[in-house]
Amino acid sequence: MLLAIPQVFTLEETTRIREALEQTEWEDGKATAGYQSARAKHNLQLPEDHPLTREIGEAIVHRLWQHPLFMSAALPNKIFPPLINCYTAGGAFDFHIDNAVRNVRNGVERVRTDLSTTVFLSDPDTYDGGELVIQDTFGTQRVKLAAGDAVIYPGTSLHKVEPVTRGARYAAFFWTQSLVREDSQRALLFEMDTAIQNLTRDVPDHPSLVQLTGAYHNLLRRWVDV
């Protein structure tokens, strides 16, 4: 399942974030890549312990943990602290699949990468290229969202970032370990939850709502992985 999450940040917030990012020091993005990914990765990245990385990352997690669409689709258990990258001057990241497990820096916690998320921080009109290309059972999708919007997709997906030939593409990215490991099961639960919410809004007294809600939670109980 691939899903856009609108307005994690407002336009004004992304403007302030970019202004801060434009004035800071960056490192080679290969620093956090595995052996195979490092061969395909050509971008810049803020150090994981940089104050801006922590500040922006904490804001993202706080916003998404309260975002009904993200919570319904991702069913998050753990979230890897978000990282910040920049693609410019031809920077790109060729096709790859993310590592299955990520170790949290300076800690003992591990996060299984069930879902990948990119939060776009640059206005798409300010740079050329930089599309996130994702291949999975839903086909091939080319994603280039408005500043402040996010996209979530299965961590098992083959994906790449096209070369940025003009301007700079700033983004945050992270991984989520879901309560439900399998994407197909998460997708079914998301569809059920969406239908229940629509029925609750349109026909709140319908007797089938109790049965549908019960079926949702019984499936979640069967599939949850904690």
XYZ file of C-alpha atoms in Angstrom:
226
model
C 0.000 0.000 0.000
C 1.224 3.458 -0.965
C -0.470 6.439 0.657
C 0.065 10.205 0.747
C -0.250 11.927 4.134
C -1.094 15.629 3.675
C 0.251 18.573 5.654
C 2.588 17.092 8.218
C 4.034 20.626 8.146
C 2.469 23.861 6.911
C 3.986 25.879 4.062
C 5.290 28.447 6.555
C 6.916 25.726 8.650
C 8.664 24.118 5.677
C 9.958 27.547 4.636
C 11.559 28.036 8.057
C 12.940 24.486 8.020
C 14.572 24.991 4.613
C 16.098 28.302 5.683
C 17.717 26.528 8.630
C 18.894 23.606 6.478
C 20.451 25.937 3.911
C 22.721 27.392 6.601
C 24.021 24.198 8.189
C 26.817 21.708 7.530
C 26.117 18.420 5.741
C 27.911 15.095 5.427
C 28.051 12.422 2.734
C 24.839 10.389 2.730
C 26.795 7.138 2.418
C 27.500 7.380 6.160
C 24.182 5.675 7.010
C 23.930 3.333 4.010
C 24.615 -0.392 3.917
C 27.298 -1.809 1.624
C 25.079 -2.275 -1.426
C 23.082 0.935 -0.906
C 26.258 3.007 -0.513
C 27.231 2.135 -4.092
C 23.972 3.657 -5.375
C 23.614 6.584 -2.951
C 24.773 10.060 -3.968
C 23.335 12.689 -1.663
C 23.976 14.775 1.441
C 22.668 14.053 4.911
C 22.574 15.770 8.290
C 24.419 13.828 11.008
C 22.049 11.744 13.107
C 23.020 13.645 16.264
C 22.738 17.122 14.681
C 20.389 19.433 16.655
C 18.307 20.135 13.531
C 17.945 16.408 12.848
C 16.599 15.870 16.349
C 14.351 18.956 16.311
C 12.751 18.235 12.929
C 12.540 14.505 13.631
C 10.809 14.955 16.967
C 8.295 17.328 15.364
C 7.539 14.788 12.612
C 6.987 11.928 15.043
C 4.799 14.121 17.260
C 2.666 15.248 14.301
C 2.266 11.805 12.760
C 1.492 10.100 16.079
C -1.562 12.379 16.186
C -2.407 12.113 12.462
C -5.483 9.841 12.062
C -4.592 8.804 8.497
C -1.036 7.789 9.399
C -2.155 5.954 12.539
C -4.849 4.035 10.636
C -2.577 3.074 7.745
C 0.698 2.408 9.555
C -0.538 1.041 12.904
C 2.833 2.079 14.344
C 4.619 0.207 17.093
C 8.081 1.825 16.845
C 9.355 4.715 14.734
C 13.021 5.078 13.824
C 14.159 8.659 14.553
C 13.764 10.596 11.270
C 16.828 11.581 9.246
C 17.246 14.561 6.896
C 18.784 14.485 3.414
C 19.456 16.782 0.489
C 19.737 16.007 -3.223
C 21.326 18.640 -5.441
C 23.773 19.044 -8.356
C 22.823 15.701 -9.935
C 22.487 13.863 -6.630
C 20.462 10.638 -6.850
C 19.886 7.273 -5.165
C 19.527 4.355 -7.584
C 17.147 1.417 -7.077
C 17.533 -0.304 -3.708
C 15.578 -1.939 -0.880
C 16.015 -0.566 2.631
C 17.720 -2.637 5.314
C 15.250 -4.904 7.104
C 16.327 -3.749 10.580
C 17.759 -0.425 11.738
C 19.669 0.105 14.985
C 18.836 3.326 16.809
C 21.996 5.376 17.297
C 23.468 5.352 20.824
C 20.889 2.833 22.003
C 20.023 -0.848 22.091
C 16.633 -0.538 20.369
C 16.088 -2.046 16.931
C 13.334 -1.153 14.481
C 12.034 -3.555 11.812
C 11.453 -1.468 8.672
C 7.916 -2.522 7.741
C 7.095 0.920 6.301
C 9.227 3.629 4.738
C 8.192 7.274 4.922
C 9.444 10.380 3.120
C 8.373 13.857 4.224
C 8.949 16.360 1.420
C 10.379 19.675 2.652
C 10.961 21.463 -0.690
C 8.362 23.034 -2.956
C 8.337 20.847 -6.114
C 8.560 23.962 -8.306
C 11.967 24.825 -6.825
C 13.797 21.772 -8.155
C 13.851 19.556 -11.249
C 13.981 15.782 -10.970
C 14.094 14.216 -7.522
C 11.015 12.035 -8.009
C 10.703 9.120 -5.597
C 10.090 6.101 -7.833
C 8.530 3.121 -6.042
C 7.966 -0.355 -7.515
C 5.691 -2.840 -5.761
C 2.490 -4.851 -6.244
C 0.681 -1.561 -6.962
C 2.944 -1.021 -10.009
C 5.463 1.765 -10.477
C 4.630 5.117 -8.885
C 6.509 8.397 -9.295
C 6.025 10.579 -6.224
C 6.837 14.301 -5.922
C 4.616 15.894 -3.310
C 4.060 19.416 -2.010
C 6.313 20.709 0.757
C 5.016 19.402 4.076
C 3.334 16.288 2.647
C 4.521 12.730 3.265
C 4.269 9.385 1.507
C 4.313 5.972 3.205
C 4.996 2.712 1.377
C 6.135 -0.838 2.176
C 9.747 -1.164 3.268
C 9.992 -4.204 0.991
C 9.538 -1.997 -2.090
C 12.252 -1.426 -4.655
C 12.655 2.362 -4.904
C 14.970 5.149 -6.029
C 15.321 8.944 -6.121
C 15.800 10.434 -9.581
C 18.728 12.846 -10.127
C 18.063 16.449 -9.097
C 19.228 18.604 -12.004
C 18.146 22.031 -10.686
C 17.735 23.395 -7.180
C 17.749 21.294 -4.026
C 15.398 18.618 -2.757
C 15.236 18.547 1.044
C 13.364 15.734 2.743
C 13.053 13.782 5.958
C 12.853 10.004 5.918
C 12.325 7.261 8.456
C 10.999 3.757 9.024
C 8.146 2.363 11.076
C 7.802 -1.022 12.720
C 4.085 -1.718 12.517
C 1.923 -3.655 14.924
C 0.982 -5.682 11.812
C 3.970 -7.007 9.884
C 2.319 -7.931 6.554
C 1.437 -5.131 4.132
C -1.586 -6.965 2.722
C -3.044 -7.313 6.225
C -2.386 -3.651 7.033
C -4.075 -2.659 3.765
C -7.189 -4.695 4.582
C -7.383 -3.221 8.080
C -6.957 0.278 6.672
C -9.812 -0.258 4.205
C -12.042 -1.583 6.987
C -11.168 1.299 9.300
C -11.859 3.823 6.539
C -15.260 2.227 5.838
C -16.124 2.221 9.547
C -15.212 5.897 9.865
C -17.314 6.785 6.794
C -20.321 4.859 8.105
C -19.914 6.447 11.533
C -20.068 9.855 9.887
C -22.937 9.121 7.470
C -25.157 6.632 9.351
C -23.936 6.693 12.967
C -26.814 4.614 14.307
C -26.537 1.747 11.826
C -26.540 -1.564 13.780
C -23.899 -3.129 11.500
C -21.304 -0.682 12.820
C -20.916 -2.723 15.995
C -20.310 -5.912 13.969
C -17.874 -4.229 11.598
C -15.926 -2.632 14.433
C -15.806 -5.974 16.224
C -14.532 -7.719 13.087
C -11.828 -5.064 12.686
C -10.549 -5.500 16.219
C -10.716 -9.284 16.060
C -8.591 -9.251 12.902
C -6.177 -6.795 14.504
C -5.999 -9.042 17.582
C -5.189 -12.032 15.364
C -2.505 -10.253 13.315
C -0.894 -7.907 15.825
C 2.815 -8.540 16.421
C 4.213 -7.046 19.646
